[in-house]
GROMACS .gro file of C-alpha atoms in nm:
model
  433
    1MET     CA    1   0.000   0.000   0.000
    2THR     CA    2   0.096   0.368  -0.030
    3SER     CA    3  -0.048   0.696   0.093
    4ARG     CA    4  -0.308   0.662  -0.181
    5GLU     CA    5  -0.504   0.424   0.042
    6THR     CA    6  -0.714   0.510   0.348
    7THR     CA    7  -0.552   0.410   0.676
    8SER     CA    8  -0.652   0.394   1.040
    9ILE     CA    9  -0.500   0.601   1.320
   10LEU     CA   10  -0.247   0.323   1.386
   11ALA     CA   11   0.081   0.307   1.198
   12LEU     CA   12   0.174   0.014   0.978
   13ARG     CA   13   0.295  -0.303   1.147
   14GLU     CA   14   0.662  -0.262   1.229
   15ASP     CA   15   0.908  -0.431   0.991
   16THR     CA   16   1.239  -0.469   1.174
   17ALA     CA   17   1.568  -0.640   1.104
   18SER     CA   18   1.499  -0.885   1.387
   19GLY     CA   19   1.192  -1.036   1.543
   20ARG     CA   20   1.265  -0.889   1.884
   21GLY     CA   21   0.974  -0.710   2.045
   22ALA     CA   22   0.974  -0.374   2.222
   23SER     CA   23   1.138  -0.345   2.563
   24VAL     CA   24   0.943  -0.306   2.885
   25SER     CA   25   1.066   0.053   2.907
   26ASP     CA   26   0.943   0.134   2.555
   27VAL     CA   27   0.600  -0.018   2.625
   28LEU     CA   28   0.561   0.175   2.949
   29HIS     CA   29   0.660   0.500   2.780
   30ARG     CA   30   0.403   0.436   2.507
   31LEU     CA   31   0.130   0.379   2.764
   32ALA     CA   32   0.229   0.683   2.966
   33PHE     CA   33   0.250   0.924   2.676
   34GLY     CA   34  -0.052   0.773   2.506
   35ALA     CA   35  -0.250   0.868   2.816
   36ILE     CA   36  -0.182   1.237   2.756
   37GLY     CA   37  -0.119   1.233   2.380
   38TRP     CA   38  -0.458   1.109   2.262
   39PRO     CA   39  -0.584   1.458   2.158
   40TRP     CA   40  -0.293   1.490   1.914
   41LEU     CA   41  -0.357   1.138   1.783
   42LEU     CA   42  -0.720   1.231   1.719
   43TYR     CA   43  -0.615   1.552   1.542
   44SER     CA   44  -0.387   1.344   1.322
   45LEU     CA   45  -0.692   1.182   1.162
   46TRP     CA   46  -0.753   1.510   0.981
   47GLY     CA   47  -0.537   1.553   0.675
   48GLY     CA   48  -0.626   1.916   0.599
   49THR     CA   49  -0.894   2.096   0.402
   50GLN     CA   50  -0.977   2.017   0.042
   51GLU     CA   51  -0.887   2.374  -0.050
   52SER     CA   52  -0.542   2.333   0.107
   53LYS     CA   53  -0.496   2.009  -0.083
   54ARG     CA   54  -0.598   2.173  -0.412
   55ARG     CA   55  -0.346   2.453  -0.358
   56LEU     CA   56  -0.078   2.195  -0.282
   57MET     CA   57  -0.151   2.002  -0.601
   58ALA     CA   58  -0.136   2.322  -0.806
   59ARG     CA   59   0.199   2.424  -0.651
   60ILE     CA   60   0.375   2.104  -0.755
   61GLY     CA   61   0.186   2.014  -1.072
   62LEU     CA   62   0.000   1.704  -0.951
   63ALA     CA   63  -0.345   1.595  -1.066
   64GLU     CA   64  -0.613   1.651  -0.803
   65GLY     CA   65  -0.656   1.277  -0.741
   66ALA     CA   66  -0.285   1.209  -0.687
   67LEU     CA   67  -0.318   1.239  -0.307
   68PRO     CA   68  -0.668   1.109  -0.233
   69ASN     CA   69  -0.607   1.016   0.132
   70LEU     CA   70  -0.410   1.210   0.391
   71GLY     CA   71  -0.416   1.222   0.771
   72SER     CA   72  -0.380   0.938   1.024
   73TRP     CA   73  -0.009   0.842   1.036
   74LYS     CA   74   0.052   1.026   0.708
   75ALA     CA   75   0.153   1.391   0.669
   76ASP     CA   76  -0.125   1.650   0.654
   77THR     CA   77  -0.143   1.928   0.396
   78GLY     CA   78   0.012   2.180   0.639
   79PHE     CA   79   0.335   1.979   0.669
   80LEU     CA   80   0.338   1.907   0.296
   81HIS     CA   81   0.306   2.279   0.218
   82ARG     CA   82   0.595   2.339   0.460
   83ILE     CA   83   0.811   2.094   0.261
   84VAL     CA   84   0.734   2.278  -0.062
   85ASP     CA   85   0.813   2.610   0.110
   86ALA     CA   86   1.153   2.474   0.216
   87VAL     CA   87   1.235   2.344  -0.133
   88GLU     CA   88   1.135   2.675  -0.292
   89GLU     CA   89   1.348   2.870  -0.043
   90LEU     CA   90   1.658   2.651  -0.024
   91ARG     CA   91   1.669   2.496  -0.374
   92PRO     CA   92   1.843   2.201  -0.200
   93GLN     CA   93   2.083   1.972  -0.383
   94VAL     CA   94   2.044   1.690  -0.129
   95VAL     CA   95   1.730   1.608   0.071
   96VAL     CA   96   1.719   1.321   0.321
   97GLU     CA   97   1.381   1.201   0.445
   98LEU     CA   98   1.308   0.971   0.738
   99GLY     CA   99   0.968   0.811   0.687
  100ALA     CA  100   0.847   0.773   0.329
  101GLY     CA  101   0.500   0.830   0.182
  102ALA     CA  102   0.302   1.126   0.054
  103SER     CA  103   0.584   1.357   0.165
  104THR     CA  104   0.821   1.169  -0.068
  105LEU     CA  105   0.604   1.236  -0.372
  106VAL     CA  106   0.543   1.599  -0.278
  107CYS     CA  107   0.912   1.667  -0.213
  108ALA     CA  108   1.017   1.496  -0.536
  109LYS     CA  109   0.770   1.700  -0.741
  110ALA     CA  110   0.876   2.022  -0.564
  111LEU     CA  111   1.243   1.950  -0.640
  112ALA     CA  112   1.163   1.891  -1.007
  113ARG     CA  113   0.993   2.231  -1.020
  114ASN     CA  114   1.274   2.415  -0.843
  115GLY     CA  115   1.598   2.326  -1.015
  116GLY     CA  116   1.619   1.958  -0.932
  117GLY     CA  117   1.803   1.788  -0.649
  118ARG     CA  118   1.856   1.441  -0.502
  119LEU     CA  119   1.597   1.296  -0.263
  120ILE     CA  120   1.689   0.995  -0.050
  121SER     CA  121   1.402   0.860   0.158
  122PHE     CA  122   1.433   0.589   0.428
  123ASP     CA  123   1.149   0.380   0.572
  124GLN     CA  124   1.136   0.067   0.786
  125HIS     CA  125   0.855  -0.106   0.591
  126ARG     CA  126   1.003  -0.302   0.301
  127ASP     CA  127   0.677  -0.342   0.103
  128PHE     CA  128   0.586   0.022   0.159
  129VAL     CA  129   0.925   0.133   0.028
  130GLU     CA  130   0.876  -0.054  -0.298
  131ALA     CA  131   0.517   0.068  -0.340
  132THR     CA  132   0.616   0.429  -0.268
  133ALA     CA  133   0.904   0.418  -0.516
  134ASN     CA  134   0.667   0.288  -0.786
  135TRP     CA  135   0.407   0.552  -0.697
  136VAL     CA  136   0.660   0.835  -0.727
  137ALA     CA  137   0.779   0.701  -1.061
  138GLU     CA  138   0.420   0.673  -1.190
  139GLU     CA  139   0.376   1.045  -1.117
  140GLY     CA  140   0.683   1.130  -1.324
  141ALA     CA  141   0.910   1.216  -1.030
  142GLU     CA  142   1.239   1.077  -0.899
  143ALA     CA  143   1.329   0.959  -0.549
  144ASP     CA  144   1.577   0.710  -0.406
  145VAL     CA  145   1.353   0.522  -0.159
  146ARG     CA  146   1.543   0.277   0.062
  147TRP     CA  147   1.449   0.015   0.318
  148ALA     CA  148   1.604   0.093   0.658
  149PRO     CA  149   1.491  -0.158   0.922
  150LEU     CA  150   1.474  -0.051   1.286
  151VAL     CA  151   1.757  -0.183   1.501
  152ASP     CA  152   1.855  -0.169   1.867
  153GLY     CA  153   2.136   0.045   2.002
  154ALA     CA  154   2.187   0.259   1.693
  155THR     CA  155   2.191   0.580   1.902
  156GLU     CA  156   2.180   0.688   2.265
  157TRP     CA  157   1.812   0.775   2.232
  158PRO     CA  158   1.550   0.525   2.349
  159GLY     CA  159   1.363   0.303   2.104
  160ARG     CA  160   1.489   0.139   1.788
  161TRP     CA  161   1.631   0.355   1.510
  162TYR     CA  162   1.682   0.322   1.137
  163GLU     CA  163   1.973   0.117   1.006
  164LEU     CA  164   2.080   0.391   0.766
  165HIS     CA  165   2.318   0.329   0.478
  166GLY     CA  166   2.473   0.552   0.217
  167VAL     CA  167   2.372   0.880   0.382
  168PRO     CA  168   2.538   1.174   0.200
  169ALA     CA  169   2.810   1.365   0.382
  170GLN     CA  170   2.618   1.691   0.333
  171ILE     CA  171   2.243   1.743   0.367
  172ASP     CA  172   2.061   2.061   0.270
  173LEU     CA  173   1.714   1.961   0.391
  174LEU     CA  174   1.633   1.691   0.649
  175ILE     CA  175   1.268   1.582   0.671
  176ILE     CA  176   1.173   1.381   0.981
  177ASP     CA  177   0.837   1.203   0.968
  178GLY     CA  178   0.934   0.871   1.126
  179PRO     CA  179   0.959   0.635   1.298
  180PRO     CA  180   0.606   0.643   1.449
  181TRP     CA  181   0.560   0.742   1.813
  182ALA     CA  182   0.449   0.385   1.893
  183VAL     CA  183   0.816   0.278   1.874
  184HIS     CA  184   0.890   0.525   2.156
  185PRO     CA  185   0.762   0.879   2.227
  186PHE     CA  186   1.120   1.015   2.204
  187VAL     CA  187   1.240   0.802   1.912
  188ARG     CA  188   1.269   1.086   1.659
  189GLY     CA  189   1.524   1.254   1.881
  190ALA     CA  190   1.780   1.016   1.729
  191ALA     CA  191   1.760   1.214   1.404
  192GLU     CA  192   2.016   1.446   1.563
  193SER     CA  193   2.276   1.186   1.460
  194LEU     CA  194   2.249   1.349   1.114
  195PHE     CA  195   2.262   1.712   1.226
  196ASP     CA  196   2.639   1.741   1.184
  197ARG     CA  197   2.585   1.667   0.813
  198LEU     CA  198   2.365   1.975   0.765
  199SER     CA  199   2.510   2.227   0.524
  200PRO     CA  200   2.539   2.595   0.628
  201GLY     CA  201   2.188   2.735   0.603
  202GLY     CA  202   2.046   2.382   0.594
  203MET     CA  203   1.704   2.309   0.738
  204VAL     CA  204   1.537   2.044   0.954
  205LEU     CA  205   1.161   1.979   0.938
  206LEU     CA  206   1.009   1.765   1.215
  207ASP     CA  207   0.645   1.659   1.177
  208ASP     CA  208   0.409   1.602   1.473
  209ALA     CA  209   0.596   1.863   1.675
  210ALA     CA  210   0.293   1.945   1.892
  211ARG     CA  211   0.292   1.600   2.054
  212PRO     CA  212   0.431   1.575   2.409
  213GLY     CA  213   0.716   1.342   2.309
  214GLU     CA  214   0.832   1.564   2.024
  215ARG     CA  215   0.817   1.870   2.252
  216ILE     CA  216   1.067   1.702   2.482
  217VAL     CA  217   1.282   1.611   2.182
  218ALA     CA  218   1.275   1.975   2.065
  219ARG     CA  219   1.387   2.101   2.406
  220ARG     CA  220   1.684   1.863   2.409
  221TRP     CA  221   1.779   1.951   2.054
  222ARG     CA  222   1.784   2.321   2.145
  223ARG     CA  223   2.030   2.247   2.425
  224ASN     CA  224   2.239   1.998   2.228
  225TRP     CA  225   2.266   2.205   1.908
  226PRO     CA  226   2.301   2.577   1.985
  227ALA     CA  227   2.415   2.644   1.628
  228ILE     CA  228   2.072   2.537   1.498
  229SER     CA  229   1.773   2.757   1.575
  230PHE     CA  230   1.451   2.561   1.630
  231GLU     CA  231   1.107   2.720   1.613
  232ARG     CA  232   0.765   2.559   1.605
  233ALA     CA  233   0.570   2.680   1.301
  234SER     CA  234   0.195   2.707   1.258
  235GLY     CA  235  -0.009   2.582   0.964
  236SER     CA  236  -0.031   2.213   1.055
  237THR     CA  237  -0.276   2.036   1.285
  238LYS     CA  238   0.007   1.819   1.417
  239GLY     CA  239   0.272   2.090   1.444
  240THR     CA  240   0.599   2.143   1.260
  241LEU     CA  241   0.938   2.214   1.417
  242VAL     CA  242   1.169   2.408   1.184
  243GLY     CA  243   1.543   2.405   1.248
  244ARG     CA  244   1.797   2.623   1.062
  245LYS     CA  245   2.175   2.570   1.067
  246HIS     CA  246   2.356   2.900   1.125
  247ASP     CA  247   2.702   2.867   0.969
  248ALA     CA  248   2.981   2.631   0.877
  249ARG     CA  249   3.166   2.678   1.207
  250SER     CA  250   2.894   2.478   1.385
  251ALA     CA  251   2.973   2.155   1.199
  252VAL     CA  252   3.145   1.995   1.500
  253HIS     CA  253   2.910   1.766   1.690
  254PRO     CA  254   2.853   1.894   2.046
  255THR     CA  255   2.844   1.666   2.346
  256PRO     CA  256   2.473   1.583   2.369
  257GLU     CA  257   2.278   1.537   2.685
  258ALA     CA  258   2.217   1.168   2.747
  259ALA     CA  259   1.872   1.081   2.623
  260ASN     CA  260   1.853   0.743   2.790
  261GLU     CA  261   2.019   0.577   3.087
  262ASN     CA  262   2.256   0.295   2.993
  263SER     CA  263   2.139   0.052   3.259
  264PRO     CA  264   1.837  -0.147   3.135
  265PHE     CA  265   1.714  -0.179   3.493
  266ALA     CA  266   1.733   0.196   3.547
  267SER     CA  267   1.552   0.247   3.217
  268TRP     CA  268   1.252   0.029   3.293
  269ARG     CA  269   1.236   0.146   3.654
  270ARG     CA  270   1.223   0.505   3.531
  271ALA     CA  271   0.953   0.421   3.275
  272ALA     CA  272   0.750   0.240   3.541
  273ALA     CA  273   0.775   0.546   3.763
  274ILE     CA  274   0.649   0.768   3.481
  275PHE     CA  275   0.353   0.538   3.420
  276ALA     CA  276   0.270   0.528   3.791
  277LEU     CA  277   0.278   0.908   3.809
  278PHE     CA  278   0.048   0.934   3.509
  279GLY     CA  279  -0.194   0.694   3.678
  280ALA     CA  280  -0.197   0.917   3.984
  281GLY     CA  281  -0.255   1.227   3.773
  282TRP     CA  282   0.098   1.364   3.811
  283LEU     CA  283   0.402   1.399   3.588
  284ALA     CA  284   0.721   1.508   3.763
  285ASN     CA  285   0.991   1.689   3.570
  286GLU     CA  286   1.269   1.519   3.763
  287VAL     CA  287   1.134   1.176   3.669
  288THR     CA  288   1.079   1.229   3.297
  289GLY     CA  289   1.399   1.427   3.274
  290ASP     CA  290   1.250   1.705   3.062
  291PHE     CA  291   0.873   1.706   3.037
  292SER     CA  292   0.696   2.033   3.102
  293ALA     CA  293   0.412   2.156   2.884
  294PRO     CA  294   0.555   2.474   2.733
  295ALA     CA  295   0.344   2.776   2.825
  296GLN     CA  296   0.070   2.544   2.948
  297ALA     CA  297  -0.270   2.582   2.789
  298ALA     CA  298  -0.402   2.655   3.136
  299SER     CA  299  -0.213   2.986   3.133
  300ILE     CA  300  -0.387   3.133   2.832
  301VAL     CA  301  -0.721   2.971   2.924
  302ASP     CA  302  -0.705   3.121   3.273
  303GLU     CA  303  -0.601   3.461   3.134
  304ALA     CA  304  -0.884   3.452   2.882
  305HIS     CA  305  -1.141   3.359   3.143
  306ALA     CA  306  -1.016   3.627   3.383
  307SER     CA  307  -1.022   3.897   3.116
  308HIS     CA  308  -1.372   3.791   3.012
  309ALA     CA  309  -1.492   3.824   3.373
  310ALA     CA  310  -1.318   4.163   3.406
  311GLY     CA  311  -1.487   4.282   3.088
  312ARG     CA  312  -1.827   4.186   3.225
  313ALA     CA  313  -1.750   4.382   3.542
  314ARG     CA  314  -1.645   4.689   3.343
  315GLU     CA  315  -1.982   4.704   3.172
  316GLY     CA  316  -2.148   4.837   3.484
  317ILE     CA  317  -1.878   5.083   3.595
  318ILE     CA  318  -1.944   5.428   3.452
  319SER     CA  319  -1.606   5.565   3.566
  320LEU     CA  320  -1.427   5.310   3.344
  321PRO     CA  321  -1.542   5.402   2.993
  322GLU     CA  322  -1.511   5.137   2.723
  323SER     CA  323  -1.310   5.193   2.406
  324GLU     CA  324  -1.494   5.090   2.091
  325ARG     CA  325  -1.213   5.183   1.851
  326LEU     CA  326  -0.999   4.894   1.727
  327ASP     CA  327  -0.690   4.981   1.522
  328ARG     CA  328  -0.522   4.647   1.449
  329GLY     CA  329  -0.220   4.808   1.286
  330GLU     CA  330  -0.156   5.038   1.582
  331ILE     CA  331  -0.181   4.747   1.826
  332ALA     CA  332   0.056   4.533   1.615
  333ARG     CA  333   0.316   4.813   1.596
  334ALA     CA  334   0.302   4.882   1.968
  335THR     CA  335   0.283   4.527   2.103
  336GLY     CA  336   0.374   4.287   1.822
  337LEU     CA  337   0.032   4.122   1.866
  338ASP     CA  338  -0.150   4.075   1.535
  339LEU     CA  339  -0.523   4.045   1.588
  340PRO     CA  340  -0.724   3.837   1.340
  341VAL     CA  341  -0.960   4.009   1.098
  342LEU     CA  342  -1.310   4.016   1.247
  343PRO     CA  343  -1.600   3.868   1.049
  344ALA     CA  344  -1.836   4.111   0.879
  345GLY     CA  345  -2.119   4.212   1.111
  346TRP     CA  346  -1.921   4.180   1.433
  347GLN     CA  347  -1.894   4.491   1.650
  348VAL     CA  348  -1.627   4.597   1.897
  349SER     CA  349  -1.749   4.723   2.235
  350ASP     CA  350  -1.417   4.742   2.421
  351VAL     CA  351  -1.041   4.707   2.366
  352GLN     CA  352  -0.793   4.672   2.651
  353LEU     CA  353  -0.416   4.620   2.684
  354TYR     CA  354  -0.273   4.493   3.011
  355PRO     CA  355   0.036   4.312   3.145
  356SER     CA  356   0.018   3.948   3.253
  357ASP     CA  357   0.242   3.648   3.318
  358LEU     CA  358   0.236   3.597   2.940
  359GLY     CA  359   0.362   3.951   2.875
  360ASN     CA  360   0.142   4.215   2.712
  361VAL     CA  361  -0.208   4.085   2.644
  362VAL     CA  362  -0.480   4.243   2.429
  363THR     CA  363  -0.846   4.170   2.499
  364VAL     CA  364  -1.127   4.271   2.265
  365THR     CA  365  -1.492   4.254   2.368
  366LEU     CA  366  -1.712   4.167   2.071
  367LEU     CA  367  -2.075   4.135   1.969
  368THR     CA  368  -2.154   3.890   1.691
  369GLU     CA  369  -2.418   3.947   1.426
  370ALA     CA  370  -2.649   3.740   1.651
  371ASP     CA  371  -2.582   3.977   1.949
  372GLU     CA  372  -2.373   3.717   2.132
  373ARG     CA  373  -2.108   3.864   2.361
  374LEU     CA  374  -1.754   3.728   2.318
  375SER     CA  375  -1.406   3.812   2.442
  376LEU     CA  376  -1.101   3.767   2.220
  377LEU     CA  377  -0.759   3.750   2.386
  378ALA     CA  378  -0.423   3.767   2.204
  379ALA     CA  379  -0.085   3.693   2.364
  380ARG     CA  380   0.257   3.543   2.295
  381ALA     CA  381   0.228   3.191   2.426
  382GLU     CA  382   0.273   2.826   2.331
  383THR     CA  383  -0.021   2.590   2.379
  384PRO     CA  384  -0.104   2.231   2.280
  385ALA     CA  385  -0.318   2.370   1.996
  386GLU     CA  386  -0.212   2.460   1.644
  387GLY     CA  387  -0.428   2.630   1.381
  388LEU     CA  388  -0.716   2.402   1.476
  389PRO     CA  389  -0.892   2.543   1.787
  390MET     CA  390  -0.912   2.337   2.105
  391LEU     CA  391  -1.187   2.378   2.366
  392GLU     CA  392  -1.201   2.407   2.745
  393ARG     CA  393  -1.460   2.527   2.997
  394ARG     CA  394  -1.437   2.753   3.301
  395GLU     CA  395  -1.735   2.817   3.528
  396GLY     CA  396  -2.000   2.807   3.258
  397ALA     CA  397  -1.789   2.980   2.992
  398ALA     CA  398  -1.661   2.801   2.682
  399ILE     CA  399  -1.303   2.888   2.579
  400ALA     CA  400  -1.158   2.801   2.239
  401TYR     CA  401  -0.786   2.862   2.183
  402TRP     CA  402  -0.546   2.822   1.891
  403GLU     CA  403  -0.206   2.937   1.766
  404GLU     CA  404  -0.080   3.132   1.467
  405GLY     CA  405   0.300   3.133   1.461
  406PRO     CA  406   0.434   3.266   1.794
  407LEU     CA  407   0.093   3.408   1.892
  408ALA     CA  408  -0.191   3.239   2.076
  409TYR     CA  409  -0.555   3.343   2.072
  410ALA     CA  410  -0.849   3.254   2.294
  411LEU     CA  411  -1.218   3.320   2.230
  412VAL     CA  412  -1.449   3.315   2.532
  413GLY     CA  413  -1.828   3.315   2.546
  414GLU     CA  414  -2.115   3.192   2.759
  415LEU     CA  415  -2.275   2.993   2.482
  416GLU     CA  416  -2.278   2.640   2.339
  417ALA     CA  417  -1.937   2.492   2.273
  418ARG     CA  418  -2.016   2.399   1.912
  419ILE     CA  419  -2.116   2.759   1.835
  420LEU     CA  420  -1.803   2.901   1.998
  421LEU     CA  421  -1.586   2.655   1.807
  422LYS     CA  422  -1.754   2.765   1.485
  423TYR     CA  423  -1.671   3.128   1.561
  424ALA     CA  424  -1.314   3.039   1.663
  425SER     CA  425  -1.267   2.848   1.336
  426ARG     CA  426  -1.380   3.155   1.143
  427LEU     CA  427  -1.125   3.371   1.325
  428SER     CA  428  -0.840   3.121   1.296
  429ALA     CA  429  -0.895   3.095   0.923
  430ALA     CA  430  -0.909   3.471   0.876
  431PRO     CA  431  -0.599   3.628   0.716
  432ALA     CA  432  -0.384   3.844   0.941
  433GLY     CA  433  -0.262   4.187   0.849
   0.00000   0.00000   0.00000
């Protein structure tokens, strides 16, 4: 099969060089992180909008039916657009991909349209490798798709890693979309074994960067590789981490932080402790070694709820007049906070700027065309959400929040969750500027 077929949320059955099963530590880590990672797994079922897919096809010259099924364990249109962006910007001569599929075809077509280049793609599923290579060839593109079974002890990171062969000495673009998290939540961290091959100005693209395991990986990479800047980009339901190599002087491999304890007993004891803490509703930073939800969603949700309550209180205080004038450009210049374009028919009843633990925060009180009262909060924060809004509740109020680049937004209203989510989706899809 290839990415042309519909798949479930589960990845393909693992095809390894040996018949050995996963370790106790790996299984316990899967269970622990699966307990908190299920929202991201559910989001992964969505492959992107049909409009986004049509734009992608037009960018790389594919027929509309060339990518009929996306989502699940396959890349979504947001990540695929990001690959095309990178090819158009870098015009890479060498691209290495970990995890073949739809991304292989898209990258190969993008290279053909932007001066050519060599694409080498590795995947652990032997049958899938052959099918993907044939699929790419049928679409008139070129890619060197290779079988790389998963083996033990290939790196210091936990989980089994690809048995790579013939990797070029210099890589301009490294695409990381495998192995699946079911091998181990931190398994993609081992891709750093290729970072010293990145050319000056080279780029790393990591898919599924919003998941808890990949967030931990990103934090370690930032410490281990100071000469590569890593930023999480918006535009994908599953999140994309973008890394850029600064200059040639950073080619020496730094001494990385150990990602896994050498003792097998210490490893499974630590994993068991993590699982026990999850079962009790806790996750300790000193046990996981590095897990902390960056700028927890609770921060922006609490700020949004508090500002909504403050706005309601202001309504009845005559000595605190409300400001009905909203100048998005002025706010952006003064604070760096770009507010989304409001839908036609919505009215502004108040605009406030105030300091918070998240830095400067802007809150706008709104009335929809149906006379429903909403509060929109904008701040610089990182949340578990991407462009697709997530929902929480606080004391009768529904709160939908999402991210656009480095900014986070929250929409609050005392109305049905489905209606608030509809409004939040309209705002998150609105162009900025």
